[in-house]
PDB file of C-alpha atoms in Angstrom:
ATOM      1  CA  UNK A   1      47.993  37.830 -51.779  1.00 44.00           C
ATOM      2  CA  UNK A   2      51.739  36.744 -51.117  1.00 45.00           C
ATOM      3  CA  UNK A   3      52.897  40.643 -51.457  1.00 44.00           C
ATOM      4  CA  UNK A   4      50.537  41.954 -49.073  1.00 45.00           C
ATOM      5  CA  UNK A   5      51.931  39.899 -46.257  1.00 48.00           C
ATOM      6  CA  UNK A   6      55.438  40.612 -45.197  1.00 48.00           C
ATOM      7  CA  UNK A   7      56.632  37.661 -42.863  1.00 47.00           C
ATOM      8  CA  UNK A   8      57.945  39.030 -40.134  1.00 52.00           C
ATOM      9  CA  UNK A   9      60.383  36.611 -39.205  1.00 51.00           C
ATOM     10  CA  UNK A  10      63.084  36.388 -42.104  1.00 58.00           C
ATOM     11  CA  UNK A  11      62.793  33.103 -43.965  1.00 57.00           C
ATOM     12  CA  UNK A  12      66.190  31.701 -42.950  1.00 60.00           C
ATOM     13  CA  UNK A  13      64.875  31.467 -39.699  1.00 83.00           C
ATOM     14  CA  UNK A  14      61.812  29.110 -40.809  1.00 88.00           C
ATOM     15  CA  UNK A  15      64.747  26.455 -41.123  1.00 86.00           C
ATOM     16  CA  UNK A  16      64.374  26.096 -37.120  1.00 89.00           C
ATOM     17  CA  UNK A  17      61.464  23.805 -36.158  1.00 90.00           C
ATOM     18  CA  UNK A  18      60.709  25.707 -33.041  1.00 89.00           C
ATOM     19  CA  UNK A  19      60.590  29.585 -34.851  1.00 91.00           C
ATOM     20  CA  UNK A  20      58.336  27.789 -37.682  1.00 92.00           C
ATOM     21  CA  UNK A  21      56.345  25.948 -35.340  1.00 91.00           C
ATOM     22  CA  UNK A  22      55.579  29.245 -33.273  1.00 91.00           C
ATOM     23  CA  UNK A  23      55.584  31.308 -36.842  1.00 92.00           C
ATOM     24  CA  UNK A  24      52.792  28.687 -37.949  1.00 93.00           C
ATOM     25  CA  UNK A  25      50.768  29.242 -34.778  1.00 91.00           C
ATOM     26  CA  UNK A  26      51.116  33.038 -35.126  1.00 92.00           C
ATOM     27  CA  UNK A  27      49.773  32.535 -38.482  1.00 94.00           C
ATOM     28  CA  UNK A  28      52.348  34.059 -40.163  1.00 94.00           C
ATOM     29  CA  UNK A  29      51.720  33.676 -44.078  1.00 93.00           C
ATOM     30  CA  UNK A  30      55.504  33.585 -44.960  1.00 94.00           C
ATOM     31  CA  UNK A  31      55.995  30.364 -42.365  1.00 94.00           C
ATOM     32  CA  UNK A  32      52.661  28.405 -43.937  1.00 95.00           C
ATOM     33  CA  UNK A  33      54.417  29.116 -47.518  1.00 94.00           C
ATOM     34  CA  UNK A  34      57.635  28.123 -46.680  1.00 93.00           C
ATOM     35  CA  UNK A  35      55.914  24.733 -45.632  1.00 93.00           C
ATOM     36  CA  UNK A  36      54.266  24.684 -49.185  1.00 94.00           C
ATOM     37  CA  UNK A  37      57.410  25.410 -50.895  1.00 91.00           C
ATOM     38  CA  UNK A  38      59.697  22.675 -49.299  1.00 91.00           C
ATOM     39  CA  UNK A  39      57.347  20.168 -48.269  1.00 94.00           C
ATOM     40  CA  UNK A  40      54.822  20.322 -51.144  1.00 94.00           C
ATOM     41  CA  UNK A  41      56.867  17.992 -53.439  1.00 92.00           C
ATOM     42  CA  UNK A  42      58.374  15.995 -50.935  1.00 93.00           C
ATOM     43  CA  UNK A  43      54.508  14.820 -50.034  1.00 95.00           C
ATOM     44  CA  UNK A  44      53.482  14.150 -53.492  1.00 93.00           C
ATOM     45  CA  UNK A  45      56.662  11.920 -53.888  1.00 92.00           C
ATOM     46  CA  UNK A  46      56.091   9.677 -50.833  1.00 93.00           C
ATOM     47  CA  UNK A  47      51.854   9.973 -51.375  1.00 93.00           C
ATOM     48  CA  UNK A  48      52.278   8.267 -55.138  1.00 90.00           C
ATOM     49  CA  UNK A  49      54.012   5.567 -53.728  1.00 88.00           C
ATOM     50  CA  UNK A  50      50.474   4.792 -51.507  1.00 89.00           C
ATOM     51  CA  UNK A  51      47.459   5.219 -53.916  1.00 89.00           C
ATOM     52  CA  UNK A  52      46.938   4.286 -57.475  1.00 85.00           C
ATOM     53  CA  UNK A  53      47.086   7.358 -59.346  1.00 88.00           C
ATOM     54  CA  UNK A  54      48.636  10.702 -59.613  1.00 89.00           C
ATOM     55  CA  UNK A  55      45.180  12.109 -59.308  1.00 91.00           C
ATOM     56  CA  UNK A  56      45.044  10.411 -55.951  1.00 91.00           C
ATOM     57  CA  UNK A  57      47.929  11.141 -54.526  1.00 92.00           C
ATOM     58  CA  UNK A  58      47.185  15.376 -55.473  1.00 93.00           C
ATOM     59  CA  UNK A  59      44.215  14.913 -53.474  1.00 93.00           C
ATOM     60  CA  UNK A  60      45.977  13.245 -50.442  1.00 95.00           C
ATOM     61  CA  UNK A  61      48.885  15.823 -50.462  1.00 95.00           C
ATOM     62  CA  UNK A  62      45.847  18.430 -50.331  1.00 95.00           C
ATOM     63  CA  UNK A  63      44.177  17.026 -47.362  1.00 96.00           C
ATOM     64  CA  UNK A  64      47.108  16.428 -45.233  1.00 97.00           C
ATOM     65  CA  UNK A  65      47.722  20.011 -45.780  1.00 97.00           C
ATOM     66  CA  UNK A  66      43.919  20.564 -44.835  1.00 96.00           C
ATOM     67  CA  UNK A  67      44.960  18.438 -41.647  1.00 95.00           C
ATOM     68  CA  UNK A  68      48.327  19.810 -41.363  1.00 96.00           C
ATOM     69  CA  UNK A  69      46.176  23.493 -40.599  1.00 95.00           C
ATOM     70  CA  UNK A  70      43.842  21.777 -38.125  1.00 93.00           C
ATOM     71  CA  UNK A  71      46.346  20.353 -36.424  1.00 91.00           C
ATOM     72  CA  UNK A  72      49.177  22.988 -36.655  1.00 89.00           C
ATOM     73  CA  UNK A  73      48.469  24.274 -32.910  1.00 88.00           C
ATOM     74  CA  UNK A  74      49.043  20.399 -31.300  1.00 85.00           C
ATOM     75  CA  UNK A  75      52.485  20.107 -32.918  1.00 85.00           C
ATOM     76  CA  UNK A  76      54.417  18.847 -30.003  1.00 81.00           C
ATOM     77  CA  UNK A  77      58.320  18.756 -30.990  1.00 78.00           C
ATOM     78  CA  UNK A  78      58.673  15.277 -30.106  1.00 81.00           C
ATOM     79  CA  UNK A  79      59.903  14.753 -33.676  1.00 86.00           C
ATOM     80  CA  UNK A  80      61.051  17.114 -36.077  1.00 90.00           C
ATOM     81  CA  UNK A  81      58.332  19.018 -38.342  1.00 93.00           C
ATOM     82  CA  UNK A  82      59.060  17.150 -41.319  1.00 94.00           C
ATOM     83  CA  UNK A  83      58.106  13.502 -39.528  1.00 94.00           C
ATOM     84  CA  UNK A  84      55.336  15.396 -38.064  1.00 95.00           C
ATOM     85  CA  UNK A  85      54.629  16.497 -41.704  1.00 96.00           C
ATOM     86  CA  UNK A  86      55.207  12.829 -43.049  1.00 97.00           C
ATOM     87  CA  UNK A  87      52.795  11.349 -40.304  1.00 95.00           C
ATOM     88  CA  UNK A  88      49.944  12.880 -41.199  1.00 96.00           C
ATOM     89  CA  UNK A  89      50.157  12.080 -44.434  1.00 96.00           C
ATOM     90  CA  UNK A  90      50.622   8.888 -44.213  1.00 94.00           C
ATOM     91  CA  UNK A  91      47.620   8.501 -42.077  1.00 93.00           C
ATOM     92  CA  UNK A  92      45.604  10.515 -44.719  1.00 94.00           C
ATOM     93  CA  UNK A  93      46.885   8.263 -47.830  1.00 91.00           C
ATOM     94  CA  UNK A  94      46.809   4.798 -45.565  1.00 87.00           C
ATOM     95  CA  UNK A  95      42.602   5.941 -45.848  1.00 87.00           C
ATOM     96  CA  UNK A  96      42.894   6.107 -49.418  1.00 83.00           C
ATOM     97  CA  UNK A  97      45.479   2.792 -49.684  1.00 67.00           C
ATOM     98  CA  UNK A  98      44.873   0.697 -52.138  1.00 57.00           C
ATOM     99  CA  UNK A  99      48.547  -0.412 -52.709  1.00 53.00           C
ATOM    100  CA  UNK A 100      48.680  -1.756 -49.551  1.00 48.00           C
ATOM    101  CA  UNK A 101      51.380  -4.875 -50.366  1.00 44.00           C
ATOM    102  CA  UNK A 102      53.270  -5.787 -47.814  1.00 48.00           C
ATOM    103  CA  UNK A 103      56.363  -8.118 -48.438  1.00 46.00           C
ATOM    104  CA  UNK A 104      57.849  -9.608 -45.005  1.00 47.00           C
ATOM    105  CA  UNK A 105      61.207  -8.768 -45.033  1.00 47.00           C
ATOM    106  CA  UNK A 106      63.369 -12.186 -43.544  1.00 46.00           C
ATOM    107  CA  UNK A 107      66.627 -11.770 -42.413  1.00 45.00           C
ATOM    108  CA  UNK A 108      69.668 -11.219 -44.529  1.00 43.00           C
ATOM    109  CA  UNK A 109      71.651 -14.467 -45.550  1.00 41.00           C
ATOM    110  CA  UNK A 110      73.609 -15.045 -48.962  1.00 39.00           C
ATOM    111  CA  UNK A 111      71.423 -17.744 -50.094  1.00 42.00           C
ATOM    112  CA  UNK A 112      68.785 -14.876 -50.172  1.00 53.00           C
ATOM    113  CA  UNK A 113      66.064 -15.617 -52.823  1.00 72.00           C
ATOM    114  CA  UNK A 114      66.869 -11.670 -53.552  1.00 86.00           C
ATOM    115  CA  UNK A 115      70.680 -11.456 -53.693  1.00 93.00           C
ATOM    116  CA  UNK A 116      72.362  -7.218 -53.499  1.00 95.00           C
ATOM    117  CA  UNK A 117      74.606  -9.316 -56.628  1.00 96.00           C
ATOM    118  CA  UNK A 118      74.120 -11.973 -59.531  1.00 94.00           C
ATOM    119  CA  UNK A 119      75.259 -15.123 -58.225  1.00 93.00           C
ATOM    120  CA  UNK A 120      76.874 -15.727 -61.472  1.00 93.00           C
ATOM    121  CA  UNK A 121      78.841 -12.812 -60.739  1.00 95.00           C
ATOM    122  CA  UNK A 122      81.196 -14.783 -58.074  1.00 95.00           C
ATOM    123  CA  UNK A 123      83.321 -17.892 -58.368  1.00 92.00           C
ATOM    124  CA  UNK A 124      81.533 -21.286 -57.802  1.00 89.00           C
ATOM    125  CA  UNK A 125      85.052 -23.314 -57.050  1.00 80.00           C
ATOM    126  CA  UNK A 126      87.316 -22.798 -54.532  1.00 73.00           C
ATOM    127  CA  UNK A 127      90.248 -23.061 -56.937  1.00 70.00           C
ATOM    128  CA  UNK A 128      90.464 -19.303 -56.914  1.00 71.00           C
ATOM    129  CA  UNK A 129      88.677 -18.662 -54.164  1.00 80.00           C
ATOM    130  CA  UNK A 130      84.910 -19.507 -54.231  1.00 85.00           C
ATOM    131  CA  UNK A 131      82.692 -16.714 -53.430  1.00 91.00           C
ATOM    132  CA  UNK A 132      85.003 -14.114 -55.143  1.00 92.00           C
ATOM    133  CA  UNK A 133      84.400 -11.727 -57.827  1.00 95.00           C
ATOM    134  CA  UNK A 134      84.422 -13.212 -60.967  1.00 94.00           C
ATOM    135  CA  UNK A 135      82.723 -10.528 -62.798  1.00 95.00           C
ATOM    136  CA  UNK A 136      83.766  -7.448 -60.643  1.00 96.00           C
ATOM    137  CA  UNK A 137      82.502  -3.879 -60.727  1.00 96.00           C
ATOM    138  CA  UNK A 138      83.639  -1.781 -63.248  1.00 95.00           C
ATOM    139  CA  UNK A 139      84.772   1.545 -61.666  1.00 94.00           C
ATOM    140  CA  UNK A 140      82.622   4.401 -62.287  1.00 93.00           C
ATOM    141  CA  UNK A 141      84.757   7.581 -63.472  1.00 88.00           C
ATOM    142  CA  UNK A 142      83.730  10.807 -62.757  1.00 86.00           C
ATOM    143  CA  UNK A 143      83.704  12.502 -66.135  1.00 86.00           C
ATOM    144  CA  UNK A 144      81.452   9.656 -67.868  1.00 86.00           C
ATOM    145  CA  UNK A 145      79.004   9.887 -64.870  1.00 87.00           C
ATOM    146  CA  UNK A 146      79.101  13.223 -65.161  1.00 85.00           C
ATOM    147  CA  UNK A 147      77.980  13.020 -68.444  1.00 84.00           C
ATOM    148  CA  UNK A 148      75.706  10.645 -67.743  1.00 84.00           C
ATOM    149  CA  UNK A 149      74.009  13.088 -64.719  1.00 86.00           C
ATOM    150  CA  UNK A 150      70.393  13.156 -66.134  1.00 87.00           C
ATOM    151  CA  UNK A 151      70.122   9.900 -67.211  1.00 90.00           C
ATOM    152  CA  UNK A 152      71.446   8.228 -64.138  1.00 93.00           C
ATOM    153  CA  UNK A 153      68.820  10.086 -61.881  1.00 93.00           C
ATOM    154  CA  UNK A 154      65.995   9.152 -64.164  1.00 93.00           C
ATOM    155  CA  UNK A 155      67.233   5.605 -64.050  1.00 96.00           C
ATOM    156  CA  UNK A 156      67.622   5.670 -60.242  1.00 96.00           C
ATOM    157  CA  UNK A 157      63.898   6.687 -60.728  1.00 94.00           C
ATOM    158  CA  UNK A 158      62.891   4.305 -62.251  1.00 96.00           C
ATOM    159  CA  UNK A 159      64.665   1.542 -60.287  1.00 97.00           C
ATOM    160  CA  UNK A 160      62.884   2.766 -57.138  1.00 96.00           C
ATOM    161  CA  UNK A 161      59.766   2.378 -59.265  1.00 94.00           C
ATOM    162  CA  UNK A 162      60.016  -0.840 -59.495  1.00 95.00           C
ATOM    163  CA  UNK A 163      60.703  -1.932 -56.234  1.00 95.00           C
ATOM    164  CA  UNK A 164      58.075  -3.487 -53.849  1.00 92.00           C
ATOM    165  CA  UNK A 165      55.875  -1.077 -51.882  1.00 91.00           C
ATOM    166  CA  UNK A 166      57.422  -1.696 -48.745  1.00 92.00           C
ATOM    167  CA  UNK A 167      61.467  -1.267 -50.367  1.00 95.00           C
ATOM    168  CA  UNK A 168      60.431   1.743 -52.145  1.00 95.00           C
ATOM    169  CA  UNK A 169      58.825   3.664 -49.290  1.00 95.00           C
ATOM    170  CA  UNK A 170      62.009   2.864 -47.002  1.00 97.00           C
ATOM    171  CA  UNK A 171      64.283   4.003 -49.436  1.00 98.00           C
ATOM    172  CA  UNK A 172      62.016   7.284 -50.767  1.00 97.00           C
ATOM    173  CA  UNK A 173      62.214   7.997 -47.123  1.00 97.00           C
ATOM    174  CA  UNK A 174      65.829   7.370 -45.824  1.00 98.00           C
ATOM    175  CA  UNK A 175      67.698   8.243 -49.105  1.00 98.00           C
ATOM    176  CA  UNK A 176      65.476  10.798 -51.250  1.00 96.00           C
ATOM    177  CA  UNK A 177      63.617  12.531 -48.258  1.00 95.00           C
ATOM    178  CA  UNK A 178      66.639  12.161 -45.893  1.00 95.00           C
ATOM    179  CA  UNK A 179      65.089  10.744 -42.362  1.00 96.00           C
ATOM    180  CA  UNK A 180      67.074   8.755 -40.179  1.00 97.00           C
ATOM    181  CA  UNK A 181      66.655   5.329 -39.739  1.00 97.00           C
ATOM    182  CA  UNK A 182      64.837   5.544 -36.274  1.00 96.00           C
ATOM    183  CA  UNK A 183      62.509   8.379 -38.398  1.00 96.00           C
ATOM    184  CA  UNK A 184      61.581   5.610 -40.634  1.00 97.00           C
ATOM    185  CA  UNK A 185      60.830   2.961 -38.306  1.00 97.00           C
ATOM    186  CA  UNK A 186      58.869   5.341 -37.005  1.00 94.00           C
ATOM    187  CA  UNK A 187      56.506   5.766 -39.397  1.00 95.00           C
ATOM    188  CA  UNK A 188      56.417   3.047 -40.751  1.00 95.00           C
ATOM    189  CA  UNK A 189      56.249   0.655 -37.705  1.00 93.00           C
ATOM    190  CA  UNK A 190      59.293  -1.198 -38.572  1.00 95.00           C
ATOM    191  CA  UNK A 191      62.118  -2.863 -36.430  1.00 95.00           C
ATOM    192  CA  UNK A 192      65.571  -1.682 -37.030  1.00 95.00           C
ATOM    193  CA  UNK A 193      66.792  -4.971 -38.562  1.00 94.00           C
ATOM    194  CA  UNK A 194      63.329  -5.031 -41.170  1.00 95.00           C
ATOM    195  CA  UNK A 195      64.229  -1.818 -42.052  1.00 96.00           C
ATOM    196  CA  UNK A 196      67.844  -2.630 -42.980  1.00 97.00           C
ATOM    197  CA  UNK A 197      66.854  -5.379 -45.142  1.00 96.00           C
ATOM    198  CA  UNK A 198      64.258  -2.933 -47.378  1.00 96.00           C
ATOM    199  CA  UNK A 199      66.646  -0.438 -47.314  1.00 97.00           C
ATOM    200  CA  UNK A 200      69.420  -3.146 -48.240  1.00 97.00           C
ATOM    201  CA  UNK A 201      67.549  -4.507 -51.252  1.00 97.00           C
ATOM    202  CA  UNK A 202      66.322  -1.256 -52.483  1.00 97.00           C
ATOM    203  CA  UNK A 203      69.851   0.205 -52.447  1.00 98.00           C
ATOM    204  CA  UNK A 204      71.775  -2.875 -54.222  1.00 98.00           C
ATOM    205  CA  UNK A 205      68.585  -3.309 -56.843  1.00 98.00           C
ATOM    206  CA  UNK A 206      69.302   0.491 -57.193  1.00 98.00           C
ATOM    207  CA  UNK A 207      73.315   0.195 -57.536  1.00 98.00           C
ATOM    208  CA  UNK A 208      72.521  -2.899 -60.142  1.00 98.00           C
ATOM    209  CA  UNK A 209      70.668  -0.582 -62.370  1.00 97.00           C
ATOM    210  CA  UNK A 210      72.747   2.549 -62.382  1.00 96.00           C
ATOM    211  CA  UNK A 211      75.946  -0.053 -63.130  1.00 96.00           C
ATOM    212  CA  UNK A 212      73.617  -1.028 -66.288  1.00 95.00           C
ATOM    213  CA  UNK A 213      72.887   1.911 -67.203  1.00 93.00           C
ATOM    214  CA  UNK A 214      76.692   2.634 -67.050  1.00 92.00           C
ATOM    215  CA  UNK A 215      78.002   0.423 -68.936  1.00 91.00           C
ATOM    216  CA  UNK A 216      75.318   1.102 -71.559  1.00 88.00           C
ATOM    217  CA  UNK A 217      76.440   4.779 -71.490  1.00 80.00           C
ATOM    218  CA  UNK A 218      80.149   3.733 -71.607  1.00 70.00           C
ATOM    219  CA  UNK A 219      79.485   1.624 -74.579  1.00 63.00           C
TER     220      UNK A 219
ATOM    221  CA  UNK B   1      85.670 -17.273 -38.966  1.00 46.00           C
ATOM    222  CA  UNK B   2      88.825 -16.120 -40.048  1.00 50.00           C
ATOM    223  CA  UNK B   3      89.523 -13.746 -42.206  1.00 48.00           C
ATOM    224  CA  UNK B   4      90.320 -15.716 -45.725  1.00 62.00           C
ATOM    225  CA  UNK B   5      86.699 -17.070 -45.189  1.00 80.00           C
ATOM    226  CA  UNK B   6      85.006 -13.568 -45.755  1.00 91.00           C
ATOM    227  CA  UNK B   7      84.400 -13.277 -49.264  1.00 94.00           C
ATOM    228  CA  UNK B   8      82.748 -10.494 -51.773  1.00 96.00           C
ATOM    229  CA  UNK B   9      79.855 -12.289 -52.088  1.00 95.00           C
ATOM    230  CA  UNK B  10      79.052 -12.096 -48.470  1.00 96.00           C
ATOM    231  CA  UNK B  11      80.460  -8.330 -48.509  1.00 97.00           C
ATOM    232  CA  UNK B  12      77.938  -6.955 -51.318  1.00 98.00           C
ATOM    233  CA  UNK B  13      74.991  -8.489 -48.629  1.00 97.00           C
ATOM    234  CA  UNK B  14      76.684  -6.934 -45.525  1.00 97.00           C
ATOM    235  CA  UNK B  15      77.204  -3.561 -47.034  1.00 98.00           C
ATOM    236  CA  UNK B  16      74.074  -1.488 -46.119  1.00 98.00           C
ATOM    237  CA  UNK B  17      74.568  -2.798 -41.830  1.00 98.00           C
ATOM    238  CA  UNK B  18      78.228  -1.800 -43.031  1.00 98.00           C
ATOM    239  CA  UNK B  19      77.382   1.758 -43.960  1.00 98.00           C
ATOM    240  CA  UNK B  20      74.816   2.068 -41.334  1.00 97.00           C
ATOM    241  CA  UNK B  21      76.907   1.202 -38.222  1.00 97.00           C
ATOM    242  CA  UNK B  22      74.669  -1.976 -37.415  1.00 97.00           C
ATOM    243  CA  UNK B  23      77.830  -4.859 -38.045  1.00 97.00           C
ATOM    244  CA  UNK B  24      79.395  -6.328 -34.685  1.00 96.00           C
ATOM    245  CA  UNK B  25      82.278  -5.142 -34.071  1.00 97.00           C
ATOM    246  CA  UNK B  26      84.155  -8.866 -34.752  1.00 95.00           C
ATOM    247  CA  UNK B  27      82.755  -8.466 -37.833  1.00 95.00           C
ATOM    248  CA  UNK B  28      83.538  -5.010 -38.707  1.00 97.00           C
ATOM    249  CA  UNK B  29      87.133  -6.290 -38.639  1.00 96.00           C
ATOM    250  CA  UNK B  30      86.771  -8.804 -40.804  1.00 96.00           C
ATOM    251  CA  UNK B  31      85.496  -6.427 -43.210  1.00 97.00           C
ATOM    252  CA  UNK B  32      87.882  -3.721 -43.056  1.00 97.00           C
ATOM    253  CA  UNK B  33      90.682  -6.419 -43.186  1.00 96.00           C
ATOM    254  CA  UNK B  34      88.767  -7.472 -46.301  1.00 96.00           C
ATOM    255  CA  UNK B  35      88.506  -4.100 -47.719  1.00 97.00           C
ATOM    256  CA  UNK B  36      92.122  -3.497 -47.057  1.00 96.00           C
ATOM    257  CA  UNK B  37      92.820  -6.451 -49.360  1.00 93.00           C
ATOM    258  CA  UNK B  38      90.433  -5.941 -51.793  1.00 96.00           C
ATOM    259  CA  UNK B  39      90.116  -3.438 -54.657  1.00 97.00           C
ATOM    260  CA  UNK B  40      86.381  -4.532 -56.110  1.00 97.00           C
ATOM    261  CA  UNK B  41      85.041  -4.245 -53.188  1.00 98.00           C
ATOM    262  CA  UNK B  42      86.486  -0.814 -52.837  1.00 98.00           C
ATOM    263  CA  UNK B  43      84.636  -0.261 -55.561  1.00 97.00           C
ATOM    264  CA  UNK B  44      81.600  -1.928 -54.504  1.00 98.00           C
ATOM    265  CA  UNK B  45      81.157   0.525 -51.775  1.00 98.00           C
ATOM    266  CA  UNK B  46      82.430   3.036 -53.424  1.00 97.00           C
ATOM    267  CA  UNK B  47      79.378   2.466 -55.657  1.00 97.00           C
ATOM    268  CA  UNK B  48      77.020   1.925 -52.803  1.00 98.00           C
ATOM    269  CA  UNK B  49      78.138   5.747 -51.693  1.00 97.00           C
ATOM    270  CA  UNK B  50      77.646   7.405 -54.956  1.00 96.00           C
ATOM    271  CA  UNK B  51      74.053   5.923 -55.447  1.00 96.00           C
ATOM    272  CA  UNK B  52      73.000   7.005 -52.132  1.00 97.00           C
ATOM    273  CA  UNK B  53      74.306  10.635 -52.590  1.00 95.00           C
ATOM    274  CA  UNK B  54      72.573  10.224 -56.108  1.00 94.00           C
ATOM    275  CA  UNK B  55      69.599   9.169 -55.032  1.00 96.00           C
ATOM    276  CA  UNK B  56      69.388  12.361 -52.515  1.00 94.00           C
ATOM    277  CA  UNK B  57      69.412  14.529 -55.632  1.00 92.00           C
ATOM    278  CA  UNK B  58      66.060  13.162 -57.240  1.00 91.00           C
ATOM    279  CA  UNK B  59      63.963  16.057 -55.576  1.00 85.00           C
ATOM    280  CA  UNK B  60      66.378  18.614 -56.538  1.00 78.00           C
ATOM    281  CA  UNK B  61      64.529  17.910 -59.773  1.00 71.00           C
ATOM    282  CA  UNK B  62      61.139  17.712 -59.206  1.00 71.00           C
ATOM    283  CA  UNK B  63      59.059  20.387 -60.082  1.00 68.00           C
ATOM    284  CA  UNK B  64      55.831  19.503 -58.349  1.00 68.00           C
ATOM    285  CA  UNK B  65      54.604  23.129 -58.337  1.00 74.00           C
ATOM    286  CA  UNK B  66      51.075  23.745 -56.802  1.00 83.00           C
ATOM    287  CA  UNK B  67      48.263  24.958 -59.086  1.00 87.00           C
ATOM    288  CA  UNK B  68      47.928  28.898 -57.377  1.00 90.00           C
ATOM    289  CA  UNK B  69      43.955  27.952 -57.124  1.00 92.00           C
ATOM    290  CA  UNK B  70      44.909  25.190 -54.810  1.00 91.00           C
ATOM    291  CA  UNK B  71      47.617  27.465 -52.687  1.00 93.00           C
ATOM    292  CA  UNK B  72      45.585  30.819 -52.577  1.00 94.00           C
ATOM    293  CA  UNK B  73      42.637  28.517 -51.066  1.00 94.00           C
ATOM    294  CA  UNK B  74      45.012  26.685 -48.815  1.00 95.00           C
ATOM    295  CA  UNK B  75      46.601  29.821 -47.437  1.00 95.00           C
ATOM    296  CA  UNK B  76      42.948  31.182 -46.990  1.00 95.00           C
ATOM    297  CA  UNK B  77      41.840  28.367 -44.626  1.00 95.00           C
ATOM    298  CA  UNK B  78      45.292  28.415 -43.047  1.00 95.00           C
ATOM    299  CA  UNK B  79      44.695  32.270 -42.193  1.00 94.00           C
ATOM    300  CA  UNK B  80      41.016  31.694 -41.114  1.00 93.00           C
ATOM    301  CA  UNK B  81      41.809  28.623 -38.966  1.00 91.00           C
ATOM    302  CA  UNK B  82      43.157  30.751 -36.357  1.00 78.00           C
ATOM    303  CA  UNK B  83      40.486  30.553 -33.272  1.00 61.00           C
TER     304      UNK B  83
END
């Protein structure tokens, strides 16, 4: 089916939101695919962290592209494709939600019942300066993490998997999927300083376990 | 607050509204005068970078290819949806 459609607008140019946006409402085949292809993954990633199973979250990725079709002709370019992409199917998996947790984020202070750092990791007595490292980072070299490559991206997965609902959608979205901060607010109907604090606490429980995982590996 | 009284353990909290632009400025400075000063918490950022760039590389890897059932039927109904 692919070969006998030739897009007619070269794929490079499906990069623009405007010449894919008028390529999807042409019904060009090649623009629809290139959706598929970049977007396809991306969906399933931020659907699993919504609904239960990976089962689930297949069938939510395949009816926001159901809605995605219906809807391709109101596309409006008041935000880019992909949030346009990443609204819909949130509204589609927020229908199936079942891991719908929501931790309220309070604002940021050291005495945080989450701290970014072990407490046990600064000085207690102001002898040599209280609130110092006492037990500082190690530095991470670049041949060892090299090395280390695989691992430390299956570890970073597996940190975000164990985050709360709310920290690991903020960070899925800002850091793996790449939207801006207003993006994410966005869609997930957060204020700017809320979605700091997930992103801040994702990030640092993230950091903690790639330094584990580092030392480990350095052993 | 001067600067002596900004310590690590309040840097590794301020880090992300660091990185993201959201510190006031006063603050800012007390940071980068802190930075300037000291080497962990170099490193602590430095860390903070390299986990974010890191984490960006997780769908490089992901091979969540669509059965060709599902995107054969899926093209179909986006080529008949036309009006």
């Amino acid at each position: 089916l692919q070969a006998t459609y030739a897009a007619s607008v070269p794929a490079g140019d499906y990069a623009d939101d405007e010449l894919l946006a008028k390529a999807l409402s042409a019904r060009e085949p090649g623009a629809f695919e290139f959706l598929l292809d970049r977007y396809h993954g991306q969906l399933l990633r931020l659907a699993r962290q919504y609904v239960p199973s990976d089962a689930v979250a297949d069938e939510v990725v395949q009816e926001t592209w159901l809605a995605v079709i219906q809807g391709v002709d109101r596309f409006e370019h008041r935000s880019s494709l992909k949030t346009w992409l990443f609204r819909i199917l949130l509204n589609t998996a927020r229908t199936h939600g079942v891991k719908e947790k929501r931790s309220t984020p309070v604002a940021m202070t050291v005495d945080d019942d989450e701290p970014a750092v072990e407490p046990s990791r600064f000085r207690r007595f102001s002898l040599r300066g209280r609130g110092q490292w006492k037990v500082p980072p190690q530095p991470w070299s670049d041949p060892e993490m090299s090395a280390l490559a695989g691992e430390t991206l299956a570890t970073i997965d597996a940190a975000i998997a164990k985050l709360t609902p709310d920290q690991q959608r903020v960070i899925t979205l800002r850091d793996v999927l790449g939207c801006s901060a207003a993006e994410v607010c966005d869609l997930l109907e957060l204020s700017d300083s809320n979605q700091r604090v997930l992103l801040h606490r994702a990030r640092s429980k993230v950091r903690a376990a790639v330094e584990q995982k580092y030392a480990e590996g350095v052993q | 607050v001067s600067a002596t009284a900004y310590v690590c353990r309040q840097f590794v909290e301020d880090v992300t509204a660091y990185l993201e632009g959201a510190l006031p400025d006063a603050v800012v400075v007390l940071v980068d005068l802190h930075l300037a000063d000291c080497p962990h918490c170099r490193e602590y950022l430095a860390q903070m970078r390299r986990t974010v760039e890191m984490t960006g590389a997780l769908t490089e890897h992901d091979v969540d290819t669509m059965p060709d059932d599902v995107r054969r039927r899926l093209l179909r109904a986006f080529l008949e949806s036309d009006q």
